Short mmCIF file of C-alpha atoms in Angstrom, two decimals:
data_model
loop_
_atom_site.label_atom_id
_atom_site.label_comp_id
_atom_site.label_asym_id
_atom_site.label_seq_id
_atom_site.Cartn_x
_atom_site.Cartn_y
_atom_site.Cartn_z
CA UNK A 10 0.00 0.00 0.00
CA UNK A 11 1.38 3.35 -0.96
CA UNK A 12 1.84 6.09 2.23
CA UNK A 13 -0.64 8.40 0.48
CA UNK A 14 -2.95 6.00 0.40
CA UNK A 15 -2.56 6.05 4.80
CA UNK A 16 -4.94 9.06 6.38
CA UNK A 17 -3.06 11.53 8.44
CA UNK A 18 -0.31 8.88 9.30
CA UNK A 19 2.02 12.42 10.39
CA UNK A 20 -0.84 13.31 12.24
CA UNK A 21 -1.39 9.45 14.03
CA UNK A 22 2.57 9.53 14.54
CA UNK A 23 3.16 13.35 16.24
CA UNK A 24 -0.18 12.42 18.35
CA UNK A 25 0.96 8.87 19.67
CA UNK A 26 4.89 9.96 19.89
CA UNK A 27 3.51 13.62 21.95
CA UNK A 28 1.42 11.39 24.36
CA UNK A 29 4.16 8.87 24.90
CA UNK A 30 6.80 11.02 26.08
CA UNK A 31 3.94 12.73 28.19
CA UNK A 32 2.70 9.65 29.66
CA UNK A 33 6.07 8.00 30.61
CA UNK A 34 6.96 10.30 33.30
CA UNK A 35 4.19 8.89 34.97
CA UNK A 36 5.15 5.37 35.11
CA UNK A 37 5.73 3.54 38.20
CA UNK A 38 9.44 2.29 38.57
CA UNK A 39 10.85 -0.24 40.00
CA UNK A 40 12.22 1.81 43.04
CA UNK A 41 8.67 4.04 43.42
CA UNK A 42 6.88 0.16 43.46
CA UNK A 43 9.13 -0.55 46.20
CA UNK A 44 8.38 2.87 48.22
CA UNK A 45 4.90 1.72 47.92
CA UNK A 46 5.63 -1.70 49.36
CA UNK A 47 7.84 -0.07 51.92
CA UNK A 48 5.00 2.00 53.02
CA UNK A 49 2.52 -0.83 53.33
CA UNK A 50 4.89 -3.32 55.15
CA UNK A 51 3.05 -2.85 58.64
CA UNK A 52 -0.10 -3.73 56.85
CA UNK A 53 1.38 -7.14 55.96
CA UNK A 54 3.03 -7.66 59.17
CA UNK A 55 -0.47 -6.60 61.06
CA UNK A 56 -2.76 -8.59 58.62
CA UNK A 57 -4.60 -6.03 56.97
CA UNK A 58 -5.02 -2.45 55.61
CA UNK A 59 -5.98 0.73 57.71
CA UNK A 60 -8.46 2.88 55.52
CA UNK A 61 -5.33 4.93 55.55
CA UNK A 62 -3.63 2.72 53.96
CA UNK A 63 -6.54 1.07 52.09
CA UNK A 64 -6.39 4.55 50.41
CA UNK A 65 -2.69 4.89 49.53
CA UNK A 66 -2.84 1.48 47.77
CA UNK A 67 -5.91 2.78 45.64
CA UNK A 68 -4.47 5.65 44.55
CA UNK A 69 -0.96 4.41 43.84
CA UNK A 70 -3.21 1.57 41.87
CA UNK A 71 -5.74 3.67 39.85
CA UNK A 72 -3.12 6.41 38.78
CA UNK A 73 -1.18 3.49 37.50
CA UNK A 74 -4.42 1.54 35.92
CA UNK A 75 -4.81 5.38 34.42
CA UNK A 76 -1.26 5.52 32.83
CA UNK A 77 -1.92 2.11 31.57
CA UNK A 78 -4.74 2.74 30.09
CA UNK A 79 -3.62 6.10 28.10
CA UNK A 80 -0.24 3.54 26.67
CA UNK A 81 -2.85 1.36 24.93
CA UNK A 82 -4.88 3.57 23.74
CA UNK A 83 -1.14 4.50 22.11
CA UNK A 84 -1.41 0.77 20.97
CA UNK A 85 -4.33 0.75 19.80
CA UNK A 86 -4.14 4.16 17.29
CA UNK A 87 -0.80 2.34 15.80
CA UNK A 88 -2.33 -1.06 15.67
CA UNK A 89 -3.88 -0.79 11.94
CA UNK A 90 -1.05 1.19 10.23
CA UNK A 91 1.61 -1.87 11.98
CA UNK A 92 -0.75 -4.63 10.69
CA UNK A 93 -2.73 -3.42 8.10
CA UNK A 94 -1.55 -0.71 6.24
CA UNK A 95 2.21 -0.57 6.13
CA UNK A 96 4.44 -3.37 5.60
CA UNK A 97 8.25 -3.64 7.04
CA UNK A 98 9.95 -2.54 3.67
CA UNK A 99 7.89 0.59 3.89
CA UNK A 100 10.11 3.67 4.28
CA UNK A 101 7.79 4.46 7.26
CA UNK A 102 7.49 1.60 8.94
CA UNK A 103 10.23 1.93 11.13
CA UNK A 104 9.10 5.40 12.61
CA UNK A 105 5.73 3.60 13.45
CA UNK A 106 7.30 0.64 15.09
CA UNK A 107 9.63 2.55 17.03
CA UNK A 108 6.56 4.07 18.70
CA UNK A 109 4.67 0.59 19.14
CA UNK A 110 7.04 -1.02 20.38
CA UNK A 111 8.86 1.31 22.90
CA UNK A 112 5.41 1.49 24.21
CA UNK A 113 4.48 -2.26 24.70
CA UNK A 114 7.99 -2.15 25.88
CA UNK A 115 6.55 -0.02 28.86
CA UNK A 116 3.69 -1.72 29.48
CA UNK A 117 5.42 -4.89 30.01
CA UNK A 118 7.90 -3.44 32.37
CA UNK A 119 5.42 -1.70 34.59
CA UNK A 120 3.46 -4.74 34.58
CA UNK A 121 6.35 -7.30 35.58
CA UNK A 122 6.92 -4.57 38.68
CA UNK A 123 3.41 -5.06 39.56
CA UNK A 124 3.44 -8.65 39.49
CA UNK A 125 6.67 -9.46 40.86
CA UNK A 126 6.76 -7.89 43.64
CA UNK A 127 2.97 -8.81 44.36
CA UNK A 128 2.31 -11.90 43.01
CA UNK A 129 3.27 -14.04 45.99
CA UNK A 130 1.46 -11.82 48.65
CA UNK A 131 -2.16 -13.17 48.89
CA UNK A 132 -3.37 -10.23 51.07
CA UNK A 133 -1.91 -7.72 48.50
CA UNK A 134 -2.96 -9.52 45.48
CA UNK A 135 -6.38 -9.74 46.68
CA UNK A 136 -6.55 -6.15 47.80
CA UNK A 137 -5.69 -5.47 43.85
CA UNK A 138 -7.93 -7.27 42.50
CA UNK A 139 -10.83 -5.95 44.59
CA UNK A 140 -13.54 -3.49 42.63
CA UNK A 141 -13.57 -0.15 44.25
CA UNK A 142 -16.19 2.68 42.57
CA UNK A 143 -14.69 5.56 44.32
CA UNK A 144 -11.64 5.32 42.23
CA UNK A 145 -12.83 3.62 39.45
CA UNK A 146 -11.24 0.00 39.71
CA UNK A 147 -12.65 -2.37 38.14
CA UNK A 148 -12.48 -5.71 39.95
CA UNK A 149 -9.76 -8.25 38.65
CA UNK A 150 -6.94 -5.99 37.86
CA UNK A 151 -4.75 -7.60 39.10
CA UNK A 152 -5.70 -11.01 37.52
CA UNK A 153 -6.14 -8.80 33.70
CA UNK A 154 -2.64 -7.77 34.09
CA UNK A 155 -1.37 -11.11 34.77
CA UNK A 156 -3.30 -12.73 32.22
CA UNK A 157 -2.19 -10.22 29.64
CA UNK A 158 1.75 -10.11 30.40
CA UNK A 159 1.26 -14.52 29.91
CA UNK A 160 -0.70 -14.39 27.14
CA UNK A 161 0.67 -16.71 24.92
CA UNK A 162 -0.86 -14.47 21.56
CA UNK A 163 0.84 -11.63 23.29
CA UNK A 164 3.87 -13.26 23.85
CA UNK A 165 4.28 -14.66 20.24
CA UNK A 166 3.58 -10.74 18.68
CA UNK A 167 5.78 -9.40 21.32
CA UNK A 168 8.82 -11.93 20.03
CA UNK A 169 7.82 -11.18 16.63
CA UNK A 170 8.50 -7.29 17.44
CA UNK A 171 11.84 -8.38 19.70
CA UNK A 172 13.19 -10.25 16.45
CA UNK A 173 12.26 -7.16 14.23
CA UNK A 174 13.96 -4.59 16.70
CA UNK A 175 17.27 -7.36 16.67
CA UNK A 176 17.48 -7.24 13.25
CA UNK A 177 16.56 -3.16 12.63
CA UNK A 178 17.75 -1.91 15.32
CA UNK A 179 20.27 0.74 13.31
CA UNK A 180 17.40 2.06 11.40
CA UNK A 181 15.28 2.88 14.67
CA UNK A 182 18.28 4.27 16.35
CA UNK A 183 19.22 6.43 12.86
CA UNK A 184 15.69 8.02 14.06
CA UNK A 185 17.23 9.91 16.59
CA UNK A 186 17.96 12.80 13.83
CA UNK A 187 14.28 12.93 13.81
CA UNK A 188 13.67 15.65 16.50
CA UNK A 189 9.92 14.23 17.19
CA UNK A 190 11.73 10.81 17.45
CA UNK A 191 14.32 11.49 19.24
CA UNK A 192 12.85 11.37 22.96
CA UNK A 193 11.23 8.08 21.66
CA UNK A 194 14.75 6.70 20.63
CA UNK A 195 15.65 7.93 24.40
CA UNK A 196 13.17 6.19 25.91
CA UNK A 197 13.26 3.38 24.05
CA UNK A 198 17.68 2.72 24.87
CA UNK A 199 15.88 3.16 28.77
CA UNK A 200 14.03 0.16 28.42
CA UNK A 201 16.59 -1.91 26.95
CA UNK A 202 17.52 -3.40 29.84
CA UNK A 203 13.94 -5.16 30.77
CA UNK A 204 13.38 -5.96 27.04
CA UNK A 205 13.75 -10.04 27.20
CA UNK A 206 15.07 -11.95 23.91
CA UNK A 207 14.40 -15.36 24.78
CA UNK A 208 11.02 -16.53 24.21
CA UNK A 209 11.11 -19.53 26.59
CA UNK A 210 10.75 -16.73 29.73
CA UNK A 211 7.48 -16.18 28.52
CA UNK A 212 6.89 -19.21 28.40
CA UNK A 213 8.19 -20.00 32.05
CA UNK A 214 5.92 -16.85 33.01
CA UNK A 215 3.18 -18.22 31.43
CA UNK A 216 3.15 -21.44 32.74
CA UNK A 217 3.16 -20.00 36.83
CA UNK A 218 0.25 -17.73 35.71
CA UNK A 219 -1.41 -20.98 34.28
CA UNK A 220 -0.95 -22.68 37.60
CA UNK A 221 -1.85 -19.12 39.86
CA UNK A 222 -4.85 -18.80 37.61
CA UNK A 223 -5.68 -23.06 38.32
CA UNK A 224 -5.48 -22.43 42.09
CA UNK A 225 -7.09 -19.25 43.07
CA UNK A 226 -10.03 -20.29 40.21
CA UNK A 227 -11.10 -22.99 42.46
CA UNK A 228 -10.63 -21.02 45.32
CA UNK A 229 -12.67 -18.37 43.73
CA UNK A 230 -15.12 -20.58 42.65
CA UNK A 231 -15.48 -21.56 46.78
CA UNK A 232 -15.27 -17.87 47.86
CA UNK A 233 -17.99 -17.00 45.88
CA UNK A 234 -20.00 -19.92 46.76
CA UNK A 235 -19.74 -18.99 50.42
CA UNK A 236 -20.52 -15.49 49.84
CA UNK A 237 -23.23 -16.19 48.11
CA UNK A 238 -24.45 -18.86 51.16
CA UNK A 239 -23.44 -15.73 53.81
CA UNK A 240 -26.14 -13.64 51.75
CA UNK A 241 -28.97 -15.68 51.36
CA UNK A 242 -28.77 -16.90 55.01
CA UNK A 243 -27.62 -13.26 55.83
CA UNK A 244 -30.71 -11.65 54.26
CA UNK A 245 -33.08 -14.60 55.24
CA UNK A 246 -31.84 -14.36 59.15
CA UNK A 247 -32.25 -10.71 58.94
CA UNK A 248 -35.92 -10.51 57.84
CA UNK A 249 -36.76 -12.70 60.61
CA UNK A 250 -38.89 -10.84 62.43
CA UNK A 251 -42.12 -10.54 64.49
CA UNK A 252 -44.15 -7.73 61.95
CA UNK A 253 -46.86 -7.50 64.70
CA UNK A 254 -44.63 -6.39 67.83
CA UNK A 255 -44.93 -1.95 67.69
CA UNK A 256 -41.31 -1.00 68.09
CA UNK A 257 -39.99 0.76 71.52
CA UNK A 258 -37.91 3.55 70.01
CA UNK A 259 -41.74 5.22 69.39
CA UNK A 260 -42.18 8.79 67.18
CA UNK A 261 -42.19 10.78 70.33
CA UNK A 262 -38.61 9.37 71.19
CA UNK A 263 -37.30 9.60 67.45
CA UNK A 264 -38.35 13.07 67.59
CA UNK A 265 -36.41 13.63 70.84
CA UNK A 266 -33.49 11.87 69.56
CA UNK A 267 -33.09 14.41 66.20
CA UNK A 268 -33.28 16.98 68.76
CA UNK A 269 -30.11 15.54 70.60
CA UNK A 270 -27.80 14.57 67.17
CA UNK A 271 -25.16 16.55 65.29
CA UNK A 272 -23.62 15.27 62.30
CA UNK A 273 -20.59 12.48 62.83
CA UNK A 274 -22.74 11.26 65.91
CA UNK A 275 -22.92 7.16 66.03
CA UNK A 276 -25.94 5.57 66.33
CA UNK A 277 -25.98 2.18 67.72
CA UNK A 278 -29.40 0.07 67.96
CA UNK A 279 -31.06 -2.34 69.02
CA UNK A 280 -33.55 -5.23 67.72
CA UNK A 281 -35.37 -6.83 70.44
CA UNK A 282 -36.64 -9.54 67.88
CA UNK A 283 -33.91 -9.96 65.27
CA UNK A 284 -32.09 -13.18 64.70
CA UNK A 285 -29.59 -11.82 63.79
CA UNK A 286 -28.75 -11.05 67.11
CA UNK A 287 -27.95 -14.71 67.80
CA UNK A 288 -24.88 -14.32 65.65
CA UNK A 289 -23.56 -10.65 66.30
CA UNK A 290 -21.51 -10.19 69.47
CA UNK A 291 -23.29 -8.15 72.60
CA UNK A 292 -26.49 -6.72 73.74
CA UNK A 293 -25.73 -3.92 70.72
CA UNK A 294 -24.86 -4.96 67.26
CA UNK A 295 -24.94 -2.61 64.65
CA UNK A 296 -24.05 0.92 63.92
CA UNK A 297 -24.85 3.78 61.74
CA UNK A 298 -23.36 7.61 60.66
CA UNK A 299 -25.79 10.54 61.19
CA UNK A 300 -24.15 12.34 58.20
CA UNK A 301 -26.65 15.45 58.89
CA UNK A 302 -29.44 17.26 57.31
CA UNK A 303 -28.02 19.24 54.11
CA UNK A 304 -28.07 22.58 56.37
CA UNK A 305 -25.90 21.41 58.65
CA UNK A 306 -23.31 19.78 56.29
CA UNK A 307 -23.69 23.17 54.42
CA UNK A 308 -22.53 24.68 58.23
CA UNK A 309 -19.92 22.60 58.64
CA UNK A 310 -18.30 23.62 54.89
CA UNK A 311 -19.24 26.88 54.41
CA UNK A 312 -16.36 26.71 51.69
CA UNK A 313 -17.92 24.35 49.73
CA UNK A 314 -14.92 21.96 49.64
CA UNK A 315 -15.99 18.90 49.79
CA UNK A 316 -18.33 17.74 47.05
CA UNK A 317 -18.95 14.38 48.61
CA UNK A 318 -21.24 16.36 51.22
CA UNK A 319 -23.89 17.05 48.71
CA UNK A 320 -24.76 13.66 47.63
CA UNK A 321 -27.70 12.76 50.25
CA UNK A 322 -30.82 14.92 49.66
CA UNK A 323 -32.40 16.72 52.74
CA UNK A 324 -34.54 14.21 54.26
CA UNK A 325 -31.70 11.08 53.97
CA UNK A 326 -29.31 12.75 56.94
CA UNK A 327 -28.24 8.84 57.83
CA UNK A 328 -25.44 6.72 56.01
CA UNK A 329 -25.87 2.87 56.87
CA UNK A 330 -25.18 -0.16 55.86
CA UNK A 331 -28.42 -2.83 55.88
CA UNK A 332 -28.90 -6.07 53.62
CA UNK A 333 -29.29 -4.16 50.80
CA UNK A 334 -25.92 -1.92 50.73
CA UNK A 335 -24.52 1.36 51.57
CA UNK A 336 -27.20 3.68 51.42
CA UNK A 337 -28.28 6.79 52.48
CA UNK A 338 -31.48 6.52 54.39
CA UNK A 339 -34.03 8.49 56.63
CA UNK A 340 -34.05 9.02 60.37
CA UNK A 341 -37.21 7.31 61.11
CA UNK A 342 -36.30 4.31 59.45
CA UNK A 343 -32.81 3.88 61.03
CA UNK A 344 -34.65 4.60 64.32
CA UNK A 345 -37.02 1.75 64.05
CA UNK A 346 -35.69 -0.28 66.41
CA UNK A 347 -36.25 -0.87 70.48
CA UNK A 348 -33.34 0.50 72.09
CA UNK A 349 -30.50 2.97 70.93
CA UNK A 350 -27.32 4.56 71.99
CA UNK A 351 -26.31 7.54 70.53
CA UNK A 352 -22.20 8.61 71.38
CA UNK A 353 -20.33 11.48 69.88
CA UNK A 354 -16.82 11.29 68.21
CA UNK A 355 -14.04 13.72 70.08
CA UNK A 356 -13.15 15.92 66.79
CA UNK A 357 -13.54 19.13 65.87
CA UNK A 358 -15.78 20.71 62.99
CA UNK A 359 -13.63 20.61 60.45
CA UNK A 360 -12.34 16.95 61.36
CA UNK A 361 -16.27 15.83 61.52
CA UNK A 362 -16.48 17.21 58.31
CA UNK A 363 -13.79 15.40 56.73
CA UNK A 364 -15.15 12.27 58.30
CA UNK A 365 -18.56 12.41 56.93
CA UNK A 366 -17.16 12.85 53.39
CA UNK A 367 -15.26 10.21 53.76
CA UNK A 368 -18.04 8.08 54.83
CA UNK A 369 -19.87 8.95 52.39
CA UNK A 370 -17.77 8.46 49.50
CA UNK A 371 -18.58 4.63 50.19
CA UNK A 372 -22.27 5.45 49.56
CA UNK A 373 -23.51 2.52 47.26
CA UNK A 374 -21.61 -0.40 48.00
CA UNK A 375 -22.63 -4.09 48.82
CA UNK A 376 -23.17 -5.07 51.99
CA UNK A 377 -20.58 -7.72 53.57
CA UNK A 378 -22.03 -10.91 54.66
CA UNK A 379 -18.64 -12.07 55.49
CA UNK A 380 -17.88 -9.50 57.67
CA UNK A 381 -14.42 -8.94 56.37
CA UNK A 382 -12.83 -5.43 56.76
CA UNK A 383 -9.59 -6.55 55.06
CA UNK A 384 -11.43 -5.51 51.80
CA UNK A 385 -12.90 -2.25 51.01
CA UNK A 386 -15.75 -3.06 48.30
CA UNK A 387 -18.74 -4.01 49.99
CA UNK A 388 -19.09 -2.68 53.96
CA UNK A 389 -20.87 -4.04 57.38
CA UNK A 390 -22.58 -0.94 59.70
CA UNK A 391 -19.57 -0.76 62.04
CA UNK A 392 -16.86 -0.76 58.98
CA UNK A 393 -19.00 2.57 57.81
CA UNK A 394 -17.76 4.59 60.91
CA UNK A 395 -14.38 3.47 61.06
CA UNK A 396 -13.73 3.80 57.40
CA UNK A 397 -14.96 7.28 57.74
CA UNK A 398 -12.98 8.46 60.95
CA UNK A 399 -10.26 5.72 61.39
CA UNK A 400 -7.08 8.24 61.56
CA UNK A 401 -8.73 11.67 61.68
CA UNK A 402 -6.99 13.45 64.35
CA UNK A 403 -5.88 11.10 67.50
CA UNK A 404 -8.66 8.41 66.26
CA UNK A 405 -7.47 4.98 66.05
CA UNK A 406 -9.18 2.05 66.13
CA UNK A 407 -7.90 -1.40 66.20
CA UNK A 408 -9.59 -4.34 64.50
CA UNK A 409 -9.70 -7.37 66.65
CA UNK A 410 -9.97 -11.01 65.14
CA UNK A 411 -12.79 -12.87 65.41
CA UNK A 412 -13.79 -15.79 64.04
CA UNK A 413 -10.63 -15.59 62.01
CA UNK A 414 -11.70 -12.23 60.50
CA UNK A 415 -10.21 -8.86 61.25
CA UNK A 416 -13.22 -6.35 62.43
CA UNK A 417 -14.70 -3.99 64.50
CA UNK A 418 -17.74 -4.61 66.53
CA UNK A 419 -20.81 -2.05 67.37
CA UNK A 420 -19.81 -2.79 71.58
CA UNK A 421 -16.16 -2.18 70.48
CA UNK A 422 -17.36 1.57 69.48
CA UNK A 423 -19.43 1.84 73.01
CA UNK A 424 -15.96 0.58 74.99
CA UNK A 425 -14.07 4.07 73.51
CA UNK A 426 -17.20 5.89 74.68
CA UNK A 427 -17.85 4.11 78.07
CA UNK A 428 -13.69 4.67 78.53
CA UNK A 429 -13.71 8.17 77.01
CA UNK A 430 -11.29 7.66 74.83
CA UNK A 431 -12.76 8.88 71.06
CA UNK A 432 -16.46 9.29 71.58
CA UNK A 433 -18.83 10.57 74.87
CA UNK A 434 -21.99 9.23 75.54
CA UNK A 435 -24.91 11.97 74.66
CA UNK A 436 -28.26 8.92 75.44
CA UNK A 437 -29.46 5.49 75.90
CA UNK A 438 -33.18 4.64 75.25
CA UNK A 439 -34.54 1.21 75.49
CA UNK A 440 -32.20 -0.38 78.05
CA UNK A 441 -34.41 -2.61 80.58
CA UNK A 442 -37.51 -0.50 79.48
CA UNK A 443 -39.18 2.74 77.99
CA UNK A 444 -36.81 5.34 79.48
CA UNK A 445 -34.33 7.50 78.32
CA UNK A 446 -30.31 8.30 80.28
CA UNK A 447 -28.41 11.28 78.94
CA UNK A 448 -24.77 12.22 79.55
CA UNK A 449 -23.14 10.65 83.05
CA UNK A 450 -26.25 8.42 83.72
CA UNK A 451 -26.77 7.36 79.96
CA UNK A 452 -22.84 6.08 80.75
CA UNK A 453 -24.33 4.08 83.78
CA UNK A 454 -26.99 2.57 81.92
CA UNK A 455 -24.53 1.48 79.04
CA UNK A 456 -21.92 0.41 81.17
CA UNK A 457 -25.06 -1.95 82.71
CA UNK A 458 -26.37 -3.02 78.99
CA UNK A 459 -23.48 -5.06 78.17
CA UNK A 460 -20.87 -5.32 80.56
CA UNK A 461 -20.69 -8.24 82.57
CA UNK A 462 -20.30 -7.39 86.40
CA UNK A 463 -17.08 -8.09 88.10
CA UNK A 464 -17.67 -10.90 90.48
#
């Protein structure tokens, strides 16, 4: 095919070479993956990630899932003219090439940083391959990139392109005259040294991916099978109710409750009747975030800086996490319950502020049946309040295991209140009847609710 017979092939060339040399400043090396897995060394050592840390890893991950993204797009503009429309003995040919191929070049180096380094760590190779909305991650990263860097198609073009570069490789360097080439020439002589010319280390790679994609497959297949179990029993225990008993926490006492709250107040509750109770830990076993009416998240940013505070409309001032997910809901259904114990974080305005809108960033996610706070993706009522406060100002938290599983329990929240150490207790209602404790008695009364008596 002759070159005039190729649209705008300057055009496709200046385009893909501009956004290369833009893009590969922002490419993870192999001594910024290490920094991150220097930074996140207590969270293997401990057992799991602090939202702190749960954060760091998603960021370092979806600016890198970002990069990747823009390089095959790169790929992807080149891909006709390389296969379709010019051959290797055209003139051109070379200056395209050059550009495709410095740029799977990248993408294969990033990608064997990723992998190395986290391939043999289960809980970091899990954490990566989790979904997560509020940076846009898709789930299975982790897995795609694997997959892609063994791909046995992949690996057969990309020894094709190693054998063309071996045998060309004074016309692509001649390129360097070129002044739009030259930083592509540069680039290119920087990868050199991760560019592999034997094809049997593909083949070695994709023969451990083979047997890493054998194992965790059937351990997938059993994860999922459980989950699954943990939410049909989960929703099914949960509905188990008696529909005909009125509920304790009446209007009157909803109404006097609203009075009491201010946004980043807890509110833990209470089912007299709930079978779910037979399972969850204590007298008090789940949790919710009174995010505020919109007029008082408008007080508490006057400045309009965080976005996140807008998303619940007026009448949804609670953020809670039920059967059916993450969700923003109203006061009076939250409060429909027979006892209730609200307790106050120890932060200041600004602090509560940043808390809510990081609680609600995690607005629409699943609900855990598993209750597992190692992963971030779908959320049980306590893991709302600590992933929205966990670090803010002197507020720690530390997950205890249980049942094998890291987590946080509704009576572990009431122990920093009862013990003053990051809440106070504003109320109790529904504690061994229809009354209601505020402030130094509402701490007696809790104290009583669900701490055994020293014999």
């Amino acid at each position: 095919m002759e070159m005039a017979d190729i649209p705008k092939l300057s055009e496709i060339l200046n385009g893909s070479a501009t956004a290369l040399v833009t893009i590969a400043p922002l490419l993870p090396t192999s001594d910024s993956v290490q920094e991150v897995v220097n930074e996140i060394l207590p969270a293997i050592e401990r057992g799991y990630f602090t939202p702190k840390e749960d954060e760091l890893i998603r960021e370092k991950f979806s600016k890198y899932l970002t990069v990747r993204a823009a390089l095959f797009l790169v790929l992807m503009d080149l891909k006709p003219v390389l296969f379709k429309q010019l051959s290797p003995k055209d003139e051109r040919y070379p200056e395209v090439f050059l550009i495709a191929f410095c740029t799977a070049a990248m993408l294969r180096r990033t990608g064997k940083h990723l992998i190395v380094n986290f391939r043999s760590n289960k809980m970091i190779r899990r954490k990566l391959n989790e979904a997560e909305p509020r940076y846009g991650i898709p789930g299975k990263q982790f897995t795609a990139i694997y997959r892609s860097l063994t791909s046995l198609r992949n690996a057969i073009i990309w020894r094709e392109g190693v054998s063309y570069f071996e045998e060309n490789s004074d016309k692509i360097f001649a390129l360097q005259a070129n002044p739009k080439l030259s930083p592509i020439v540069e680039l290119l002589k920087s990868e050199l040294p991760y560019i592999e010319s034997h094809f049997k280390q593909n083949l070695k790679s994709r023969l451990q991916f083979r047997l890493h994609s054998a194992k965790h497959r059937s351990r997938g297949m059993v994860q999922k099978t459980s989950f699954s179990a943990f939410k049909i029993s989960g929703r099914l225990i949960s509905e188990i109710r008696n529909k005909w008993k009125r509920k304790r926490v009446t209007p009157i006492v909803q109404r006097k409750i609203q009075r009491l709250l201010q946004p980043g107040d807890v509110i833990i509750t209470r089912h007299d009747d709930a079978m779910t109770n037979l399972f969850l830990p204590g007298f008090w076993p789940h949790a919710s975030l009174y995010i505020g009416s919109q007029q008082e998240r408008a007080d508490l940013d006057p400045d309009n800086r965080c976005p996140e505070l807008l998303r619940s409309d007026d009448s949804k001032c609670i953020l809670e996490a039920r059967k059916d997910g993450v969700l923003f809901r109203e006061l009076h259904d939250t409060l429909s319950v027979d006892a209730c114990t609200i307790i106050r974080p120890k932060l200041s305005g600004e602090q509560i502020r940043e808390g809510i809108a990081r609680g609600m960033s995690h607005e629409g996610k699943e609900y855990d049946f598993e209750f597992d706070f190692t992963r971030a993706d779908k959320l049980v009522c306590t893991e709302v309040v600590y992933r929205a406060f966990q670090g803010i100002g002197k507020m720690q938290f530390e997950l205890t295991n249980r049942s094998g599983r890291f987590c946080l329990s509704a009576e572990d929240l009431l122990d920093s209140a009862v013990d003053d150490q990051h809440f106070t207790v504003v109320a109790v209602y529904g504690f061994k009847g229809n009354r209601f404790f505020e402030n130094d008695a509402a701490t007696e009364k809790l104290i009583e609710s669900y701490r055994p008596k020293n014999n």
